Amino acid sequence: MYSAPCPSRQALDRIADKWTALIVGCLSTGTKRYSELRAAIDGVSEKMLTQTLRSLERDGLIIRTVHSSGPLKVDYQLTSLGRTLSDPLAAIRAWAETHINEINDARERFDRSNMSG
């Protein structure tokens, strides 16, 4: 994994992406439309959401379903492989929420010490 050409690194790059973590988290509660994902994930641009959804679909982590009856409707849902990511990514999100104050404190200490030197 630490070697640049290692194929596993591509998988790590995909799951370590912040948009992947947030999209998988949203889809872990069930099927969502594009507009629902966009509304739920504050700060994601249409371009990044579309790009990440396509990558997740290509990697076999989500399924994109187009419903052509009536107005065009597109749904996204996790595949069985994608569902295996739900718990590990939920643990990472929980860690971030638990430790954000410690991280912010460390950043402030670091910035103060580097401003005076």
Short mmCIF file of N, CA, C and O in Angstrom, two decimals:
data_model
loop_
_atom_site.label_atom_id
_atom_site.label_comp_id
_atom_site.label_asym_id
_atom_site.label_seq_id
_atom_site.Cartn_x
_atom_site.Cartn_y
_atom_site.Cartn_z
N MET A 1 0.82 -1.20 0.00
CA MET A 1 0.00 0.00 0.00
C MET A 1 0.86 1.26 0.00
O MET A 1 0.45 2.27 -0.52
N TYR A 2 2.04 1.18 0.58
CA TYR A 2 2.91 2.35 0.65
C TYR A 2 3.69 2.57 -0.64
O TYR A 2 4.29 3.63 -0.82
N SER A 3 3.68 1.60 -1.51
CA SER A 3 4.35 1.72 -2.80
C SER A 3 3.40 2.41 -3.79
O SER A 3 2.22 2.03 -3.91
N ALA A 4 3.90 3.42 -4.49
CA ALA A 4 3.06 4.19 -5.41
C ALA A 4 2.29 3.34 -6.42
O ALA A 4 1.11 3.59 -6.67
N PRO A 5 2.91 2.33 -7.03
CA PRO A 5 2.16 1.56 -8.03
C PRO A 5 1.21 0.50 -7.44
O PRO A 5 0.53 -0.20 -8.20
N CYS A 6 1.15 0.37 -6.15
CA CYS A 6 0.29 -0.64 -5.53
C CYS A 6 -1.18 -0.37 -5.88
O CYS A 6 -1.70 0.71 -5.62
N PRO A 7 -1.87 -1.36 -6.46
CA PRO A 7 -3.27 -1.17 -6.85
C PRO A 7 -4.19 -0.84 -5.66
O PRO A 7 -5.18 -0.14 -5.81
N SER A 8 -3.85 -1.31 -4.48
CA SER A 8 -4.68 -1.04 -3.30
C SER A 8 -4.73 0.44 -2.97
O SER A 8 -5.66 0.92 -2.34
N ARG A 9 -3.69 1.17 -3.39
CA ARG A 9 -3.66 2.60 -3.09
C ARG A 9 -4.82 3.33 -3.77
O ARG A 9 -5.35 4.29 -3.24
N GLN A 10 -5.23 2.86 -4.94
CA GLN A 10 -6.38 3.47 -5.63
C GLN A 10 -7.65 3.33 -4.79
O GLN A 10 -8.44 4.27 -4.70
N ALA A 11 -7.82 2.17 -4.17
CA ALA A 11 -8.98 1.97 -3.30
C ALA A 11 -8.90 2.88 -2.08
O ALA A 11 -9.89 3.49 -1.68
N LEU A 12 -7.71 3.01 -1.52
CA LEU A 12 -7.52 3.89 -0.36
C LEU A 12 -7.80 5.34 -0.75
O LEU A 12 -8.46 6.07 0.00
N ASP A 13 -7.32 5.75 -1.90
CA ASP A 13 -7.58 7.12 -2.37
C ASP A 13 -9.08 7.37 -2.48
O ASP A 13 -9.57 8.44 -2.14
N ARG A 14 -9.83 6.40 -2.98
CA ARG A 14 -11.28 6.55 -3.14
C ARG A 14 -11.95 6.69 -1.78
O ARG A 14 -12.74 7.59 -1.55
N ILE A 15 -11.65 5.80 -0.84
CA ILE A 15 -12.38 5.82 0.42
C ILE A 15 -11.89 6.91 1.36
O ILE A 15 -12.61 7.30 2.29
N ALA A 16 -10.68 7.43 1.14
CA ALA A 16 -10.17 8.50 1.99
C ALA A 16 -10.67 9.88 1.55
O ALA A 16 -10.48 10.85 2.27
N ASP A 17 -11.32 9.96 0.42
CA ASP A 17 -11.85 11.22 -0.09
C ASP A 17 -13.01 11.70 0.79
O ASP A 17 -13.89 10.92 1.14
N LYS A 18 -13.00 12.99 1.15
CA LYS A 18 -14.03 13.50 2.06
C LYS A 18 -15.43 13.38 1.47
O LYS A 18 -16.39 13.08 2.19
N TRP A 19 -15.56 13.60 0.15
CA TRP A 19 -16.90 13.51 -0.44
C TRP A 19 -17.40 12.07 -0.44
O TRP A 19 -18.58 11.82 -0.24
N THR A 20 -16.50 11.12 -0.64
CA THR A 20 -16.88 9.70 -0.56
C THR A 20 -17.44 9.39 0.82
O THR A 20 -18.49 8.76 0.94
N ALA A 21 -16.73 9.81 1.86
CA ALA A 21 -17.17 9.53 3.23
C ALA A 21 -18.56 10.10 3.49
O ALA A 21 -19.41 9.45 4.11
N LEU A 22 -18.81 11.31 3.00
CA LEU A 22 -20.11 11.95 3.24
C LEU A 22 -21.21 11.33 2.39
O LEU A 22 -22.34 11.13 2.87
N ILE A 23 -20.91 10.99 1.14
CA ILE A 23 -21.91 10.37 0.27
C ILE A 23 -22.28 8.98 0.80
O ILE A 23 -23.47 8.64 0.89
N VAL A 24 -21.29 8.19 1.16
CA VAL A 24 -21.58 6.85 1.70
C VAL A 24 -22.40 6.98 2.99
O VAL A 24 -23.34 6.23 3.21
N GLY A 25 -22.07 7.97 3.82
CA GLY A 25 -22.85 8.20 5.04
C GLY A 25 -24.30 8.51 4.73
O GLY A 25 -25.21 7.97 5.37
N CYS A 26 -24.53 9.37 3.76
CA CYS A 26 -25.91 9.71 3.37
C CYS A 26 -26.65 8.50 2.82
O CYS A 26 -27.81 8.27 3.15
N LEU A 27 -25.97 7.76 1.96
CA LEU A 27 -26.63 6.61 1.33
C LEU A 27 -26.78 5.42 2.26
O LEU A 27 -27.54 4.50 1.97
N SER A 28 -26.08 5.44 3.39
CA SER A 28 -26.20 4.32 4.33
C SER A 28 -27.59 4.25 4.97
O SER A 28 -27.99 3.22 5.48
N THR A 29 -28.33 5.35 4.88
CA THR A 29 -29.70 5.35 5.42
C THR A 29 -30.74 5.00 4.37
O THR A 29 -31.92 4.94 4.67
N GLY A 30 -30.29 4.79 3.12
CA GLY A 30 -31.21 4.39 2.07
C GLY A 30 -30.99 5.13 0.77
O GLY A 30 -30.13 6.01 0.67
N THR A 31 -31.77 4.77 -0.21
CA THR A 31 -31.69 5.35 -1.55
C THR A 31 -31.99 6.84 -1.52
O THR A 31 -32.88 7.28 -0.81
N LYS A 32 -31.21 7.60 -2.30
CA LYS A 32 -31.41 9.05 -2.36
C LYS A 32 -31.36 9.51 -3.81
O LYS A 32 -30.68 8.93 -4.65
N ARG A 33 -32.07 10.59 -4.08
CA ARG A 33 -31.98 11.27 -5.36
C ARG A 33 -30.81 12.24 -5.30
O ARG A 33 -30.35 12.63 -4.24
N TYR A 34 -30.35 12.67 -6.48
CA TYR A 34 -29.23 13.61 -6.58
C TYR A 34 -29.51 14.86 -5.74
O TYR A 34 -28.66 15.32 -4.98
N SER A 35 -30.71 15.41 -5.88
CA SER A 35 -31.05 16.64 -5.16
C SER A 35 -31.04 16.44 -3.65
O SER A 35 -30.68 17.36 -2.90
N GLU A 36 -31.39 15.26 -3.19
CA GLU A 36 -31.35 14.97 -1.76
C GLU A 36 -29.91 14.91 -1.26
O GLU A 36 -29.60 15.42 -0.17
N LEU A 37 -29.04 14.31 -2.05
CA LEU A 37 -27.63 14.26 -1.68
C LEU A 37 -27.04 15.67 -1.65
O LEU A 37 -26.32 16.03 -0.72
N ARG A 38 -27.34 16.44 -2.65
CA ARG A 38 -26.81 17.81 -2.74
C ARG A 38 -27.27 18.65 -1.54
O ARG A 38 -26.50 19.42 -0.97
N ALA A 39 -28.53 18.49 -1.15
CA ALA A 39 -29.06 19.24 -0.01
C ALA A 39 -28.45 18.77 1.31
O ALA A 39 -28.23 19.57 2.22
N ALA A 40 -28.17 17.48 1.41
CA ALA A 40 -27.66 16.92 2.67
C ALA A 40 -26.18 17.21 2.90
O ALA A 40 -25.73 17.27 4.04
N ILE A 41 -25.42 17.37 1.81
CA ILE A 41 -23.97 17.53 1.93
C ILE A 41 -23.60 18.99 1.65
O ILE A 41 -23.35 19.38 0.52
N ASP A 42 -23.59 19.76 2.70
CA ASP A 42 -23.31 21.18 2.59
C ASP A 42 -21.89 21.40 2.05
O ASP A 42 -20.94 20.75 2.50
N GLY A 43 -21.77 22.28 1.07
CA GLY A 43 -20.46 22.66 0.56
C GLY A 43 -19.99 21.89 -0.67
O GLY A 43 -19.00 22.26 -1.28
N VAL A 44 -20.69 20.82 -1.04
CA VAL A 44 -20.26 20.07 -2.22
C VAL A 44 -20.82 20.77 -3.46
O VAL A 44 -21.99 21.15 -3.50
N SER A 45 -19.96 20.98 -4.45
CA SER A 45 -20.42 21.58 -5.70
C SER A 45 -21.09 20.51 -6.55
O SER A 45 -20.88 19.30 -6.34
N GLU A 46 -21.88 20.96 -7.51
CA GLU A 46 -22.52 20.00 -8.42
C GLU A 46 -21.45 19.19 -9.14
O GLU A 46 -21.60 17.98 -9.33
N LYS A 47 -20.38 19.86 -9.56
CA LYS A 47 -19.31 19.17 -10.28
C LYS A 47 -18.68 18.08 -9.43
O LYS A 47 -18.48 16.95 -9.89
N MET A 48 -18.35 18.39 -8.17
CA MET A 48 -17.71 17.40 -7.30
C MET A 48 -18.66 16.27 -6.94
O MET A 48 -18.26 15.11 -6.87
N LEU A 49 -19.94 16.59 -6.72
CA LEU A 49 -20.90 15.55 -6.40
C LEU A 49 -21.06 14.60 -7.58
O LEU A 49 -20.99 13.38 -7.43
N THR A 50 -21.22 15.16 -8.77
CA THR A 50 -21.36 14.33 -9.97
C THR A 50 -20.11 13.49 -10.20
O THR A 50 -20.20 12.29 -10.47
N GLN A 51 -18.95 14.10 -10.09
CA GLN A 51 -17.68 13.40 -10.30
C GLN A 51 -17.50 12.26 -9.30
O GLN A 51 -17.11 11.15 -9.66
N THR A 52 -17.81 12.53 -8.04
CA THR A 52 -17.64 11.51 -7.00
C THR A 52 -18.65 10.39 -7.18
O THR A 52 -18.30 9.21 -7.04
N LEU A 53 -19.90 10.73 -7.51
CA LEU A 53 -20.90 9.69 -7.75
C LEU A 53 -20.48 8.79 -8.91
O LEU A 53 -20.62 7.56 -8.83
N ARG A 54 -19.97 9.37 -9.97
CA ARG A 54 -19.51 8.56 -11.11
C ARG A 54 -18.36 7.64 -10.71
O ARG A 54 -18.31 6.48 -11.11
N SER A 55 -17.43 8.17 -9.93
CA SER A 55 -16.30 7.34 -9.47
C SER A 55 -16.77 6.20 -8.58
O SER A 55 -16.29 5.08 -8.69
N LEU A 56 -17.71 6.51 -7.69
CA LEU A 56 -18.24 5.47 -6.80
C LEU A 56 -18.99 4.40 -7.59
O LEU A 56 -18.91 3.21 -7.27
N GLU A 57 -19.71 4.83 -8.62
CA GLU A 57 -20.41 3.87 -9.48
C GLU A 57 -19.39 3.01 -10.24
O GLU A 57 -19.52 1.79 -10.31
N ARG A 58 -18.38 3.64 -10.78
CA ARG A 58 -17.34 2.92 -11.53
C ARG A 58 -16.65 1.89 -10.63
O ARG A 58 -16.31 0.79 -11.07
N ASP A 59 -16.42 2.25 -9.37
CA ASP A 59 -15.74 1.36 -8.43
C ASP A 59 -16.66 0.29 -7.85
O ASP A 59 -16.22 -0.52 -7.03
N GLY A 60 -17.94 0.31 -8.23
CA GLY A 60 -18.87 -0.71 -7.76
C GLY A 60 -19.41 -0.48 -6.36
O GLY A 60 -19.91 -1.40 -5.72
N LEU A 61 -19.32 0.78 -5.88
CA LEU A 61 -19.76 1.08 -4.52
C LEU A 61 -21.19 1.61 -4.46
O LEU A 61 -21.84 1.52 -3.42
N ILE A 62 -21.68 2.17 -5.57
CA ILE A 62 -23.07 2.62 -5.63
C ILE A 62 -23.70 2.16 -6.94
O ILE A 62 -23.00 1.83 -7.90
N ILE A 63 -25.01 2.16 -6.94
CA ILE A 63 -25.80 1.87 -8.14
C ILE A 63 -26.59 3.12 -8.47
O ILE A 63 -27.22 3.72 -7.60
N ARG A 64 -26.54 3.50 -9.74
CA ARG A 64 -27.31 4.63 -10.26
C ARG A 64 -28.45 4.05 -11.07
O ARG A 64 -28.23 3.28 -12.00
N THR A 65 -29.68 4.40 -10.70
CA THR A 65 -30.86 3.89 -11.39
C THR A 65 -31.63 5.05 -11.98
O THR A 65 -32.00 5.99 -11.27
N VAL A 66 -31.86 4.99 -13.29
CA VAL A 66 -32.63 6.01 -14.00
C VAL A 66 -34.03 5.48 -14.21
O VAL A 66 -34.23 4.40 -14.77
N HIS A 67 -35.02 6.25 -13.75
CA HIS A 67 -36.43 5.90 -13.94
C HIS A 67 -36.96 6.79 -15.06
O HIS A 67 -37.02 8.01 -14.90
N SER A 68 -37.35 6.17 -16.16
CA SER A 68 -37.76 6.97 -17.32
C SER A 68 -39.27 7.17 -17.41
O SER A 68 -39.74 7.90 -18.27
N SER A 69 -40.04 6.57 -16.53
CA SER A 69 -41.48 6.80 -16.57
C SER A 69 -41.79 8.15 -15.92
O SER A 69 -41.37 8.43 -14.81
N GLY A 70 -42.52 8.99 -16.65
CA GLY A 70 -42.81 10.34 -16.16
C GLY A 70 -41.57 11.20 -16.24
O GLY A 70 -40.70 10.98 -17.07
N PRO A 71 -41.47 12.19 -15.35
CA PRO A 71 -40.26 13.05 -15.36
C PRO A 71 -39.04 12.21 -14.99
O PRO A 71 -39.13 11.29 -14.18
N LEU A 72 -37.92 12.55 -15.61
CA LEU A 72 -36.68 11.81 -15.37
C LEU A 72 -36.34 11.84 -13.88
O LEU A 72 -36.34 12.90 -13.25
N LYS A 73 -36.06 10.67 -13.34
CA LYS A 73 -35.71 10.55 -11.92
C LYS A 73 -34.52 9.61 -11.82
O LYS A 73 -34.51 8.54 -12.42
N VAL A 74 -33.50 10.02 -11.08
CA VAL A 74 -32.29 9.22 -10.89
C VAL A 74 -32.10 8.99 -9.40
O VAL A 74 -32.12 9.92 -8.61
N ASP A 75 -31.94 7.73 -9.03
CA ASP A 75 -31.70 7.35 -7.65
C ASP A 75 -30.31 6.76 -7.50
O ASP A 75 -29.78 6.15 -8.43
N TYR A 76 -29.75 6.91 -6.31
CA TYR A 76 -28.45 6.33 -5.98
C TYR A 76 -28.62 5.50 -4.72
O TYR A 76 -29.31 5.90 -3.78
N GLN A 77 -27.96 4.35 -4.71
CA GLN A 77 -27.97 3.50 -3.52
C GLN A 77 -26.65 2.76 -3.41
O GLN A 77 -25.96 2.58 -4.41
N LEU A 78 -26.31 2.36 -2.21
CA LEU A 78 -25.08 1.60 -2.01
C LEU A 78 -25.25 0.18 -2.53
O LEU A 78 -26.33 -0.41 -2.40
N THR A 79 -24.20 -0.37 -3.09
CA THR A 79 -24.17 -1.78 -3.44
C THR A 79 -23.83 -2.56 -2.17
O THR A 79 -23.52 -1.96 -1.12
N SER A 80 -23.80 -3.87 -2.25
CA SER A 80 -23.39 -4.65 -1.08
C SER A 80 -21.94 -4.33 -0.72
O SER A 80 -21.59 -4.23 0.45
N LEU A 81 -21.09 -4.11 -1.72
CA LEU A 81 -19.71 -3.70 -1.46
C LEU A 81 -19.68 -2.32 -0.79
O LEU A 81 -18.95 -2.11 0.18
N GLY A 82 -20.48 -1.39 -1.29
CA GLY A 82 -20.55 -0.06 -0.70
C GLY A 82 -21.02 -0.09 0.74
O GLY A 82 -20.53 0.68 1.58
N ARG A 83 -21.95 -0.98 1.05
CA ARG A 83 -22.45 -1.09 2.43
C ARG A 83 -21.36 -1.55 3.39
O ARG A 83 -21.41 -1.22 4.57
N THR A 84 -20.35 -2.28 2.88
CA THR A 84 -19.26 -2.70 3.77
C THR A 84 -18.43 -1.52 4.24
O THR A 84 -17.67 -1.64 5.21
N LEU A 85 -18.55 -0.38 3.56
CA LEU A 85 -17.81 0.84 3.96
C LEU A 85 -18.55 1.66 5.01
O LEU A 85 -17.96 2.51 5.65
N SER A 86 -19.84 1.42 5.17
CA SER A 86 -20.65 2.26 6.07
C SER A 86 -20.10 2.32 7.49
O SER A 86 -19.92 3.41 8.04
N ASP A 87 -19.84 1.19 8.09
CA ASP A 87 -19.37 1.18 9.48
C ASP A 87 -17.97 1.78 9.64
O ASP A 87 -17.75 2.62 10.51
N PRO A 88 -16.99 1.39 8.79
CA PRO A 88 -15.66 2.02 8.94
C PRO A 88 -15.70 3.54 8.75
O PRO A 88 -15.05 4.28 9.50
N LEU A 89 -16.46 4.02 7.76
CA LEU A 89 -16.52 5.47 7.55
C LEU A 89 -17.30 6.17 8.65
O LEU A 89 -16.98 7.30 9.03
N ALA A 90 -18.32 5.50 9.20
CA ALA A 90 -19.06 6.08 10.34
C ALA A 90 -18.12 6.21 11.54
O ALA A 90 -18.19 7.21 12.28
N ALA A 91 -17.24 5.24 11.72
CA ALA A 91 -16.28 5.31 12.83
C ALA A 91 -15.31 6.49 12.64
O ALA A 91 -14.99 7.19 13.60
N ILE A 92 -14.89 6.73 11.41
CA ILE A 92 -14.00 7.85 11.14
C ILE A 92 -14.72 9.18 11.36
O ILE A 92 -14.16 10.11 11.96
N ARG A 93 -15.98 9.28 10.90
CA ARG A 93 -16.75 10.50 11.14
C ARG A 93 -16.95 10.74 12.64
O ARG A 93 -16.81 11.86 13.13
N ALA A 94 -17.23 9.67 13.39
CA ALA A 94 -17.40 9.80 14.84
C ALA A 94 -16.10 10.24 15.50
O ALA A 94 -16.11 11.07 16.42
N TRP A 95 -14.97 9.68 15.04
CA TRP A 95 -13.68 10.08 15.59
C TRP A 95 -13.46 11.57 15.37
O TRP A 95 -13.02 12.29 16.27
N ALA A 96 -13.76 12.04 14.15
CA ALA A 96 -13.56 13.46 13.83
C ALA A 96 -14.43 14.34 14.72
O ALA A 96 -13.96 15.37 15.23
N GLU A 97 -15.67 13.94 14.93
CA GLU A 97 -16.56 14.73 15.79
C GLU A 97 -16.10 14.72 17.24
O GLU A 97 -16.17 15.72 17.94
N THR A 98 -15.59 13.59 17.70
CA THR A 98 -15.12 13.46 19.09
C THR A 98 -13.87 14.28 19.34
O THR A 98 -13.71 14.86 20.42
N HIS A 99 -12.98 14.36 18.36
CA HIS A 99 -11.67 14.95 18.59
C HIS A 99 -11.46 16.32 17.94
O HIS A 99 -10.35 16.86 18.02
N ILE A 100 -12.50 16.92 17.37
CA ILE A 100 -12.31 18.20 16.68
C ILE A 100 -11.80 19.29 17.61
O ILE A 100 -10.97 20.11 17.22
N ASN A 101 -12.26 19.32 18.86
CA ASN A 101 -11.79 20.36 19.79
C ASN A 101 -10.30 20.20 20.08
O ASN A 101 -9.56 21.20 20.14
N GLU A 102 -9.83 18.97 20.23
CA GLU A 102 -8.41 18.73 20.46
C GLU A 102 -7.58 19.15 19.24
O GLU A 102 -6.50 19.71 19.38
N ILE A 103 -8.10 18.86 18.06
CA ILE A 103 -7.41 19.24 16.83
C ILE A 103 -7.33 20.76 16.72
O ILE A 103 -6.28 21.32 16.41
N ASN A 104 -8.45 21.43 16.98
CA ASN A 104 -8.45 22.90 16.91
C ASN A 104 -7.50 23.50 17.93
O ASN A 104 -6.79 24.47 17.62
N ASP A 105 -7.46 22.94 19.14
CA ASP A 105 -6.52 23.42 20.16
C ASP A 105 -5.08 23.24 19.69
O ASP A 105 -4.24 24.14 19.85
N ALA A 106 -4.76 22.09 19.13
CA ALA A 106 -3.41 21.83 18.64
C ALA A 106 -3.04 22.79 17.52
O ALA A 106 -1.91 23.30 17.46
N ARG A 107 -3.97 23.07 16.64
CA ARG A 107 -3.71 24.02 15.55
C ARG A 107 -3.41 25.41 16.09
O ARG A 107 -2.49 26.09 15.61
N GLU A 108 -4.20 25.84 17.07
CA GLU A 108 -3.98 27.16 17.65
C GLU A 108 -2.62 27.24 18.32
O GLU A 108 -1.90 28.23 18.16
N ARG A 109 -2.24 26.19 19.07
CA ARG A 109 -0.91 26.17 19.71
C ARG A 109 0.19 26.22 18.66
O ARG A 109 1.15 26.97 18.80
N PHE A 110 0.04 25.43 17.62
CA PHE A 110 1.04 25.38 16.55
C PHE A 110 1.16 26.75 15.89
O PHE A 110 2.25 27.26 15.67
N ASP A 111 0.01 27.35 15.53
CA ASP A 111 0.03 28.66 14.86
C ASP A 111 0.66 29.73 15.75
O ASP A 111 1.44 30.55 15.26
N ARG A 112 0.33 29.71 17.05
CA ARG A 112 0.92 30.70 17.97
C ARG A 112 2.43 30.52 18.07
O ARG A 112 3.19 31.49 18.04
N SER A 113 2.89 29.28 18.15
CA SER A 113 4.32 29.05 18.29
C SER A 113 5.09 29.39 17.02
O SER A 113 6.24 29.77 17.08
N ASN A 114 4.45 29.26 15.89
CA ASN A 114 5.12 29.58 14.62
C ASN A 114 5.03 31.05 14.26
O ASN A 114 5.82 31.51 13.44
N MET A 115 4.15 31.78 14.87
CA MET A 115 4.05 33.21 14.62
C MET A 115 5.12 33.96 15.40
O MET A 115 5.60 34.99 14.97
N SER A 116 5.49 33.42 16.56
CA SER A 116 6.44 34.12 17.40
C SER A 116 7.88 33.78 17.05
O SER A 116 8.80 34.38 17.56
N GLY A 117 8.09 32.80 16.18
CA GLY A 117 9.44 32.37 15.88
C GLY A 117 9.89 32.84 14.59
O GLY A 117 10.80 33.23 14.09
#
